[in-house]
XYZ file of C-alpha atoms in Angstrom:
622
model
C 122.465 147.426 42.917
C 118.738 147.957 43.543
C 117.968 144.475 42.178
C 120.582 142.912 44.480
C 119.133 144.792 47.493
C 115.615 143.571 46.672
C 116.882 139.958 46.306
C 118.756 140.180 49.638
C 115.701 141.698 51.324
C 113.532 138.882 49.971
C 115.963 136.172 51.142
C 116.202 137.660 54.637
C 112.402 137.980 54.762
C 112.106 134.244 54.048
C 114.674 133.416 56.733
C 112.860 135.686 59.232
C 109.594 133.781 58.920
C 108.503 132.404 62.378
C 108.327 128.662 62.834
C 105.101 126.925 61.769
C 103.258 126.400 65.112
C 100.726 124.024 63.559
C 103.449 121.823 62.205
C 105.416 122.091 65.471
C 102.408 121.071 67.601
C 101.660 118.143 65.238
C 105.173 116.793 65.575
C 105.242 117.217 69.405
C 101.862 115.448 69.604
C 103.188 112.483 67.560
C 106.279 112.145 69.797
C 104.118 112.205 72.876
C 101.714 109.638 71.422
C 104.567 107.298 70.472
C 105.987 107.430 74.059
C 102.547 106.928 75.560
C 101.867 103.853 73.335
C 105.307 102.422 74.215
C 104.504 102.785 77.941
C 101.095 101.118 77.500
C 102.751 98.143 75.722
C 105.184 97.707 78.659
C 102.324 97.765 81.202
C 100.121 95.340 79.251
C 102.994 92.861 78.775
C 103.867 93.047 82.509
C 100.212 92.561 83.469
C 99.749 89.579 81.108
C 102.329 87.533 83.110
C 100.092 87.363 86.205
C 96.637 86.698 84.595
C 95.224 84.383 81.972
C 95.425 86.121 78.623
C 93.034 84.900 75.942
C 93.773 87.550 73.320
C 96.907 89.607 72.593
C 95.012 91.807 70.090
C 95.117 94.925 72.302
C 98.931 94.769 72.408
C 99.125 93.986 68.655
C 96.862 96.977 67.935
C 99.225 99.158 70.078
C 102.173 98.079 67.937
C 100.143 98.943 64.813
C 99.341 102.386 66.285
C 103.038 102.804 67.102
C 103.923 102.116 63.440
C 101.423 104.775 62.357
C 103.103 107.302 64.608
C 106.518 106.259 63.324
C 105.400 106.989 59.757
C 104.161 110.468 60.867
C 107.441 111.220 62.647
C 109.513 110.412 59.550
C 108.373 113.759 58.104
C 110.511 116.266 60.020
C 109.137 119.874 60.021
C 110.536 121.943 57.149
C 111.624 124.821 59.371
C 114.376 122.585 60.847
C 117.734 123.217 59.089
C 119.531 120.433 57.183
C 122.171 119.807 59.848
C 119.572 119.286 62.538
C 117.544 117.151 60.122
C 120.494 114.796 59.725
C 120.970 114.599 63.492
C 117.275 113.871 63.969
C 117.320 111.211 61.270
C 120.277 109.430 62.968
C 118.631 109.592 66.373
C 115.339 108.417 64.820
C 116.932 105.351 63.292
C 118.449 104.354 66.655
C 115.042 104.760 68.266
C 113.286 102.776 65.544
C 115.749 99.853 65.847
C 114.997 99.538 69.557
C 111.224 99.651 68.967
C 111.579 96.974 66.261
C 113.627 94.856 68.702
C 110.822 95.242 71.282
C 108.220 93.967 68.757
C 110.410 90.933 67.981
C 110.799 90.132 71.665
C 107.013 90.509 72.087
C 106.389 87.853 69.359
C 108.634 85.440 71.261
C 106.962 86.358 74.535
C 103.479 85.852 73.111
C 104.311 82.276 71.998
C 106.012 81.292 75.247
C 103.394 82.952 77.487
C 100.548 81.234 75.637
C 102.110 77.800 76.298
C 102.678 78.754 79.995
C 99.133 80.116 80.465
C 97.593 77.036 78.817
C 99.594 74.713 81.149
C 98.594 76.815 84.209
C 94.942 76.449 83.164
C 94.994 72.701 82.416
C 97.130 71.581 85.402
C 94.495 72.080 88.182
C 91.863 70.347 85.988
C 94.140 67.326 85.355
C 95.028 67.023 89.062
C 91.372 67.249 90.149
C 90.212 64.679 87.539
C 93.079 62.319 88.516
C 92.223 62.664 92.232
C 88.585 61.740 91.571
C 89.616 58.857 89.333
C 92.238 57.530 91.844
C 90.018 57.898 94.942
C 87.512 55.501 93.417
C 90.264 52.854 93.266
C 92.419 53.634 96.336
C 91.340 56.605 98.591
C 94.642 56.447 100.502
C 96.737 56.479 97.344
C 100.011 58.387 97.857
C 99.799 59.484 94.220
C 96.786 61.683 95.052
C 98.635 63.485 97.834
C 101.746 63.886 95.686
C 99.746 65.197 92.730
C 97.988 67.788 95.022
C 101.334 68.799 96.580
C 102.778 69.230 93.052
C 99.860 71.548 92.195
C 100.484 73.639 95.326
C 104.201 73.869 94.547
C 103.499 74.901 90.931
C 101.018 77.627 92.085
C 103.623 79.008 94.488
C 106.337 78.736 91.909
C 104.300 80.743 89.414
C 103.243 83.254 92.089
C 106.811 83.989 93.259
C 108.185 83.938 89.737
C 105.732 86.700 88.615
C 106.558 88.659 91.814
C 110.311 88.262 91.271
C 110.521 86.717 94.761
C 112.742 83.641 94.264
C 110.405 81.230 92.483
C 113.536 79.479 91.074
C 114.165 78.070 94.558
C 111.173 75.758 94.032
C 112.437 74.310 90.798
C 114.469 71.477 92.376
C 111.689 70.415 94.817
C 109.129 70.387 91.932
C 111.414 68.240 89.768
C 111.948 65.902 92.717
C 108.197 65.574 93.254
C 107.679 64.868 89.507
C 110.283 62.047 89.791
C 108.472 60.652 92.860
C 105.148 60.718 91.005
C 106.698 59.010 87.991
C 108.241 56.302 90.231
C 104.930 55.728 92.046
C 103.033 55.701 88.786
C 105.251 53.038 87.257
C 104.616 51.513 83.895
C 101.389 49.830 84.937
C 99.485 53.042 85.663
C 98.155 54.497 82.447
C 96.125 57.422 83.706
C 95.924 60.136 81.005
C 95.140 62.734 83.705
C 98.283 61.883 85.650
C 100.389 61.974 82.438
C 98.790 65.318 81.592
C 99.604 66.598 85.113
C 103.321 65.642 84.709
C 103.512 67.067 81.168
C 101.938 70.425 82.174
C 104.155 70.717 85.237
C 107.259 70.233 83.081
C 106.038 72.756 80.525
C 105.495 75.367 83.292
C 109.042 74.744 84.622
C 110.404 75.079 81.106
C 108.457 78.197 79.957
C 108.180 80.281 83.158
C 111.927 81.276 83.216
C 111.802 82.019 79.481
C 108.714 84.203 79.900
C 110.341 86.041 82.830
C 113.499 86.519 80.812
C 111.646 87.918 77.792
C 109.650 90.335 79.985
C 112.904 91.505 81.619
C 114.514 92.015 78.189
C 111.476 94.000 76.974
C 111.352 96.185 80.031
C 115.115 96.698 79.969
C 115.085 98.089 76.396
C 115.882 101.809 76.627
C 112.867 102.886 74.520
C 111.854 105.549 77.003
C 115.417 106.928 77.269
C 115.789 106.937 73.490
C 112.388 108.622 73.133
C 113.410 111.321 75.658
C 116.723 111.757 73.904
C 114.955 112.199 70.539
C 112.479 114.636 72.062
C 115.244 116.673 73.685
C 117.194 116.795 70.385
C 114.070 117.948 68.591
C 113.500 120.694 71.193
C 117.043 121.924 70.736
C 116.559 121.969 66.946
C 113.321 123.940 67.302
C 115.062 126.430 69.633
C 117.880 126.753 67.115
C 115.349 127.403 64.319
C 113.544 129.975 66.458
C 116.856 131.734 67.395
C 117.866 131.812 63.716
C 114.485 133.312 62.747
C 114.848 135.960 65.462
C 118.325 136.904 64.216
C 117.128 137.288 60.651
C 114.100 139.235 61.843
C 116.448 141.741 63.622
C 118.593 141.868 60.556
C 115.525 142.543 58.474
C 114.588 145.419 60.744
C 118.099 146.895 60.319
C 118.012 146.568 56.533
C 114.544 148.006 56.349
C 115.685 150.918 58.471
C 118.645 151.528 56.200
C 116.577 151.199 53.026
C 113.786 153.411 54.342
C 115.754 156.328 55.793
C 113.230 158.629 54.242
C 110.411 157.193 56.339
C 109.554 159.366 59.334
C 110.887 158.333 62.696
C 107.303 157.795 63.893
C 106.837 155.034 61.314
C 110.075 153.324 62.301
C 109.137 153.403 66.032
C 105.712 152.032 65.234
C 107.233 149.143 63.257
C 109.565 148.336 66.164
C 106.639 148.432 68.588
C 104.636 146.155 66.342
C 107.508 143.748 66.041
C 107.853 143.639 69.840
C 104.134 142.949 70.172
C 104.348 140.190 67.621
C 107.334 138.694 69.434
C 105.587 138.875 72.823
C 102.387 137.346 71.407
C 104.331 134.602 69.710
C 106.245 133.747 72.927
C 103.003 133.741 74.968
C 101.277 131.477 72.417
C 104.297 129.124 72.342
C 104.500 128.990 76.168
C 100.812 128.080 76.527
C 100.506 125.540 73.741
C 103.923 123.876 73.593
C 102.399 120.743 75.166
C 98.980 120.923 73.516
C 98.481 117.108 73.717
C 97.571 117.706 77.424
C 95.038 120.002 78.968
C 96.459 123.478 79.358
C 95.069 126.320 81.427
C 95.669 129.706 83.042
C 93.722 130.490 86.202
C 93.499 133.369 88.650
C 94.378 132.981 92.334
C 90.723 133.340 93.308
C 89.704 130.342 91.208
C 88.589 131.479 87.689
C 89.881 130.287 84.383
C 91.564 132.907 82.205
C 92.340 130.690 79.229
C 92.138 126.941 78.521
C 92.712 124.722 75.488
C 90.202 122.368 73.823
C 91.933 119.329 75.301
C 91.153 120.481 78.825
C 87.522 121.120 77.804
C 87.271 117.571 76.469
C 88.787 116.139 79.684
C 86.143 117.916 81.773
C 83.317 117.017 79.363
C 82.667 120.467 77.768
C 81.977 121.144 74.134
C 84.442 124.027 73.938
C 87.044 125.968 75.893
C 84.714 128.980 75.918
C 81.949 126.968 77.555
C 84.325 125.669 80.267
C 85.567 129.199 81.085
C 82.071 130.672 81.303
C 80.560 127.763 83.278
C 83.182 127.468 85.998
C 83.764 130.581 88.142
C 84.816 128.828 91.368
C 87.277 126.061 90.641
C 87.533 124.870 94.287
C 83.749 124.447 94.719
C 82.696 123.413 91.199
C 85.534 121.244 90.033
C 87.272 119.383 92.905
C 85.531 116.510 94.683
C 87.411 117.670 97.795
C 87.115 121.489 97.741
C 90.193 121.901 100.015
C 92.369 120.505 97.207
C 92.392 123.849 95.460
C 93.645 125.644 98.595
C 96.317 122.952 99.030
C 97.294 123.461 95.335
C 97.580 127.230 95.840
C 99.559 126.872 99.083
C 102.111 124.596 97.356
C 102.487 127.082 94.484
C 102.968 129.987 96.910
C 105.610 128.050 98.852
C 107.471 126.322 96.018
C 106.642 128.367 92.929
C 105.711 125.239 90.999
C 103.851 121.961 91.463
C 104.218 118.608 89.661
C 102.183 115.426 89.922
C 99.387 116.982 91.982
C 96.694 114.255 91.817
C 93.011 114.943 92.550
C 89.498 113.653 91.838
C 87.303 116.117 89.908
C 83.803 116.424 88.528
C 83.096 116.425 84.796
C 80.218 118.440 83.328
C 77.844 115.434 83.541
C 78.583 114.878 87.239
C 80.825 111.884 86.758
C 84.246 111.874 88.409
C 87.734 111.334 87.009
C 91.331 111.446 88.337
C 93.711 114.151 87.114
C 97.366 115.028 87.564
C 98.345 118.708 87.492
C 101.652 120.377 86.763
C 101.705 124.144 87.223
C 103.794 127.236 87.980
C 103.130 130.736 89.261
C 103.565 133.510 86.650
C 104.695 136.900 87.989
C 105.555 140.246 86.456
C 109.014 141.824 86.528
C 108.366 143.202 90.035
C 107.472 139.796 91.337
C 103.714 140.358 91.634
C 101.588 137.272 90.963
C 99.662 137.458 87.706
C 98.179 133.964 87.353
C 98.766 130.207 87.519
C 99.715 128.370 84.379
C 100.024 124.601 83.868
C 98.924 121.345 82.351
C 96.329 118.739 83.272
C 96.516 115.012 82.508
C 93.594 112.567 82.766
C 95.028 109.646 84.808
C 91.701 107.779 85.394
C 92.832 104.777 83.301
C 96.190 104.642 85.139
C 94.430 104.816 88.470
C 92.146 101.918 87.392
C 95.177 99.915 86.242
C 96.903 100.464 89.612
C 93.722 99.325 91.366
C 93.540 96.216 89.140
C 97.197 95.522 89.949
C 96.468 95.863 93.638
C 93.511 93.416 93.260
C 95.761 90.952 91.524
C 98.203 91.149 94.415
C 95.369 90.611 96.941
C 94.181 87.596 94.867
C 97.684 86.108 95.006
C 97.762 86.679 98.737
C 94.408 85.011 99.173
C 95.624 81.979 97.204
C 98.607 81.737 99.605
C 96.261 81.990 102.594
C 94.329 78.971 101.233
C 97.496 76.915 101.854
C 98.996 78.536 104.969
C 97.813 80.430 108.062
C 97.970 84.190 107.701
C 100.801 84.693 110.270
C 102.886 81.955 108.618
C 102.227 83.344 105.109
C 103.425 86.781 106.274
C 106.585 85.302 107.666
C 107.210 83.459 104.395
C 106.857 86.733 102.489
C 109.574 88.135 104.709
C 111.750 85.216 103.401
C 112.399 83.645 106.746
C 114.683 80.606 106.098
C 113.107 78.321 108.684
C 109.644 78.383 110.221
C 109.159 76.034 113.204
C 107.479 76.913 116.488
C 106.736 75.092 119.723
C 103.399 75.606 121.443
C 103.011 74.618 125.139
C 99.313 73.977 124.834
C 96.898 73.627 121.926
C 93.792 71.584 121.334
C 93.687 69.234 118.296
C 90.521 67.830 116.730
C 90.167 64.948 114.261
C 86.851 64.131 112.625
C 85.890 61.285 110.293
C 82.701 60.721 108.290
C 81.390 57.271 109.330
C 79.554 55.506 106.496
C 81.202 57.705 103.817
C 82.960 54.783 102.100
C 79.656 52.954 101.605
C 78.040 56.166 100.382
C 80.937 56.897 98.019
C 80.402 53.534 96.241
C 76.909 54.660 95.253
C 77.887 58.110 93.983
C 79.570 59.354 90.776
C 82.942 61.117 91.199
C 81.344 64.490 90.636
C 78.563 63.847 93.182
C 81.197 62.623 95.644
C 83.318 65.730 95.341
C 80.266 68.004 95.566
C 79.161 66.181 98.753
C 82.615 66.509 100.396
C 82.851 70.146 99.295
C 79.410 70.919 100.765
C 80.288 69.419 104.189
C 83.920 70.632 104.430
C 83.025 74.113 103.249
C 80.567 74.308 106.188
C 83.295 73.024 108.495
C 85.696 75.669 107.100
C 83.227 78.497 107.816
C 82.768 77.108 111.326
C 86.530 77.057 111.988
C 86.853 80.628 110.798
C 83.966 81.708 112.996
C 85.645 80.263 116.077
C 89.109 81.604 115.101
C 90.592 78.098 114.656
C 93.139 76.939 112.123
C 92.304 74.209 109.636
C 95.373 72.037 109.095
C 94.293 69.586 106.356
C 91.748 67.141 105.066
C 92.708 63.543 104.148
C 89.971 61.754 102.236
C 86.860 62.115 104.447
C 88.922 63.052 107.565
C 89.114 66.669 108.804
C 91.812 68.140 111.121
C 91.638 71.490 112.951
C 93.571 73.017 115.840
C 93.008 75.827 118.315
C 95.729 77.937 119.993
C 98.122 78.465 117.072
C 99.799 80.042 115.234
C 98.598 82.844 117.619
C 98.252 81.444 121.157
C 94.889 81.861 122.971
C 93.662 80.814 126.418
C 90.234 79.459 125.363
C 91.469 77.111 122.608
C 89.889 74.058 124.210
C 86.517 75.777 124.571
C 86.607 77.024 120.924
C 87.430 73.503 119.630
C 84.654 72.006 121.800
C 82.101 74.453 120.436
C 83.192 73.728 116.874
C 82.858 69.954 117.484
C 79.249 70.476 118.652
C 78.650 72.696 115.628
C 80.012 70.062 113.296
C 77.501 67.551 114.651
C 74.701 70.030 113.901
C 76.019 70.517 110.369
C 75.969 66.701 109.708
C 72.482 66.396 111.220
C 71.248 69.236 108.987
C 72.982 67.644 105.945
C 71.325 64.289 106.544
C 67.892 65.950 106.903
C 68.261 68.007 103.746
C 69.756 65.188 101.627
C 67.992 62.120 103.108
C 71.361 60.544 104.092
C 72.571 58.662 107.157
C 76.123 59.942 107.621
C 77.679 59.930 111.108
C 80.570 61.924 112.462
C 83.187 60.510 114.780
C 85.303 63.146 116.553
C 88.394 62.910 118.793
C 89.964 65.796 120.742
C 93.177 66.112 122.762
C 94.993 68.992 124.431
C 98.792 69.332 124.900
C 102.086 70.616 123.464
C 102.938 70.422 119.721
C 105.573 71.513 117.227
C 104.251 73.355 114.156
C 106.062 74.503 111.077
C 106.458 74.558 107.293
C 107.608 71.127 106.179
C 110.834 71.186 104.112
C 110.862 75.063 104.373
C 110.340 75.470 100.630
C 107.389 73.150 100.102
C 104.993 75.409 101.958
C 102.965 72.729 103.745
C 102.030 73.712 107.296
C 101.653 70.731 109.683
C 101.806 69.655 113.333
C 103.893 67.007 115.129
C 103.928 65.489 118.602
C 102.243 62.934 120.826
C 99.328 65.347 121.292
C 98.459 64.970 117.583
C 98.815 61.177 117.633
C 96.578 60.881 120.757
C 93.898 63.121 119.208
C 93.892 60.884 116.098
C 93.479 57.782 118.416
C 90.573 59.467 120.200
C 88.830 59.758 116.807
C 89.653 56.250 115.468
C 88.652 54.538 118.734
C 85.641 56.716 119.361
C 81.999 56.069 118.535
C 79.750 57.335 115.700
C 77.946 60.550 116.490
C 80.059 61.010 119.650
C 82.830 63.412 120.622
C 85.532 61.617 122.595
C 88.043 63.770 124.598
C 91.071 62.926 126.679
C 91.379 63.721 130.430
C 93.614 66.744 129.576
C 90.842 68.241 127.509
C 88.263 67.222 130.054
C 90.035 69.296 132.774
C 89.680 72.467 130.630
C 86.032 71.859 129.702
C 84.394 70.388 132.818
C 83.302 73.775 134.279
C 81.537 74.959 131.140
C 80.516 71.819 129.237
C 78.519 68.632 129.877
C 80.740 65.561 129.687
C 80.078 61.825 130.230
C 82.626 59.534 131.798
C 83.344 56.700 129.362
C 85.938 55.081 131.625
C 89.266 53.627 130.619
C 89.768 52.282 127.121
C 92.841 50.592 125.586
C 94.652 53.008 123.228
C 97.233 51.760 120.727
C 100.723 52.808 121.826
C 99.402 54.423 125.031
C 97.927 51.613 127.092
C 94.707 52.323 128.976
C 93.447 55.928 128.992
C 90.605 57.653 130.836
C 88.322 59.269 128.255
C 85.027 61.251 128.198
C 82.215 62.016 125.760
C 81.419 65.733 125.142
C 77.609 66.139 125.308
C 76.980 69.895 125.108
C 77.516 73.222 126.760
C 76.196 74.035 130.268
C 73.301 76.450 130.135
C 74.085 79.022 132.849
C 70.698 80.713 132.430
C 68.976 77.657 134.041
């Protein structure tokens, strides 16, 4: 009888053992690490679709780290009962299968995205080299324009495809343009650069949808949901183990009380009190350190730390938790970059009782700054009196940097769009307007042509030729931006700019006139610096035009109307180093600019027209 009682007491004592907190924290840490690595992989894969990726090693390393965590998580803590272990094993297998599926999809994505990124890198080079090669043979070649338009369409197609903004709508126009280039090329044209352009464009059309589909499949995998489901199941198993331990502990107290009836009542009461203290201490320890992979702290309402863990000390750059608690005695003043953040934090806790996702910038021990996210609650006694604040701290500096990088990528894409279209038109396109066409009652159009450029081009290499044009046209571009004008296009050595659209302005004629005078100064300075003899012939006209995006989906902004044609005639029938303007433009400039009457000249398609030469601006000071 006595032997059986001792055996029963021993068995109950084993069952009454509290759960192993060290093993518990290890397993929770591994679950958290696995979920964090999974999230990093998703973000890196999504980011790699919009930038040129030379090395996938960081993602591959993340998968290797994920596998290490998987191995650690296969060893379920021993305090979990067999039934829960079977449930956890089944849930774990489901989770593992989805993670393995993600890795298989990543391998396919890596291959397809590498092909896509290579084609996106080589396409602009092939188009540029073909344009240089073709201009030496035929500057007015339609193939050059079509190749450049194909490059613009491909850039927009890739941009909208990565933004999930309807890039597939450009597929048909791009295929049509490829067919046009192929027909113009014919069998006689054997340009490797043109063939490379067509091949890369087709590869982009083929691989972009596949890359988008693979990314969508990867992001759609319910890894996060399965991870949360597994974590919740594990938490329920831990709670069950803890409840079972408590039941056996109570049973142990009862048996001990029965077996030790001879022990004085004082001893029994002391044992009960000790058990209650142990239980309270165990619950307090579990509450504070149940999420030990994050920084954990308890702080007073007046801004002092009561208790912190080592993770929080590491986040703030301290060697130990004790050093952090002793060094900081005013959290608002010593920790937060903006001291009022602590008062805002306290006010939210007083009002809501808890706070989640409270982001702030804080100082580390060395004076550097980081971003943190806080989750906290107010702890009160049974009477409702506030005791302290308790919560977790997460270092989100890397996430903030990633968000900033993502914002910069978006801005870079927007800048690329602004290189093709005016800002107001680009914004309307982003709003997915179906048709963009506007009538303007009055604008001023300028055409300029480099006289003597053809002769100069014959003496220069293709690279020198492109550098020369880029130097001159870049200076013209800066000038147009300075006067608030809109550059429409360049064709060979010709330059077209307009004032008064897409945003109407009253002084458009004056702004265009000042730019024309500035362009002459730029050419004069260029000739002096480079010992050249280039001349600039400029024509200007004022009147109504229609402006819009040609073909709606091709994203080429252009102007139409008799005003444009007449401005072009003013340039072609003008004189070198002179600025020829029509009578309409003359009427708007005569009070502020010096103009010379050229008289009537015959203009193709218009008959005789009265024209003037713009000489300069009237100096009101004299």
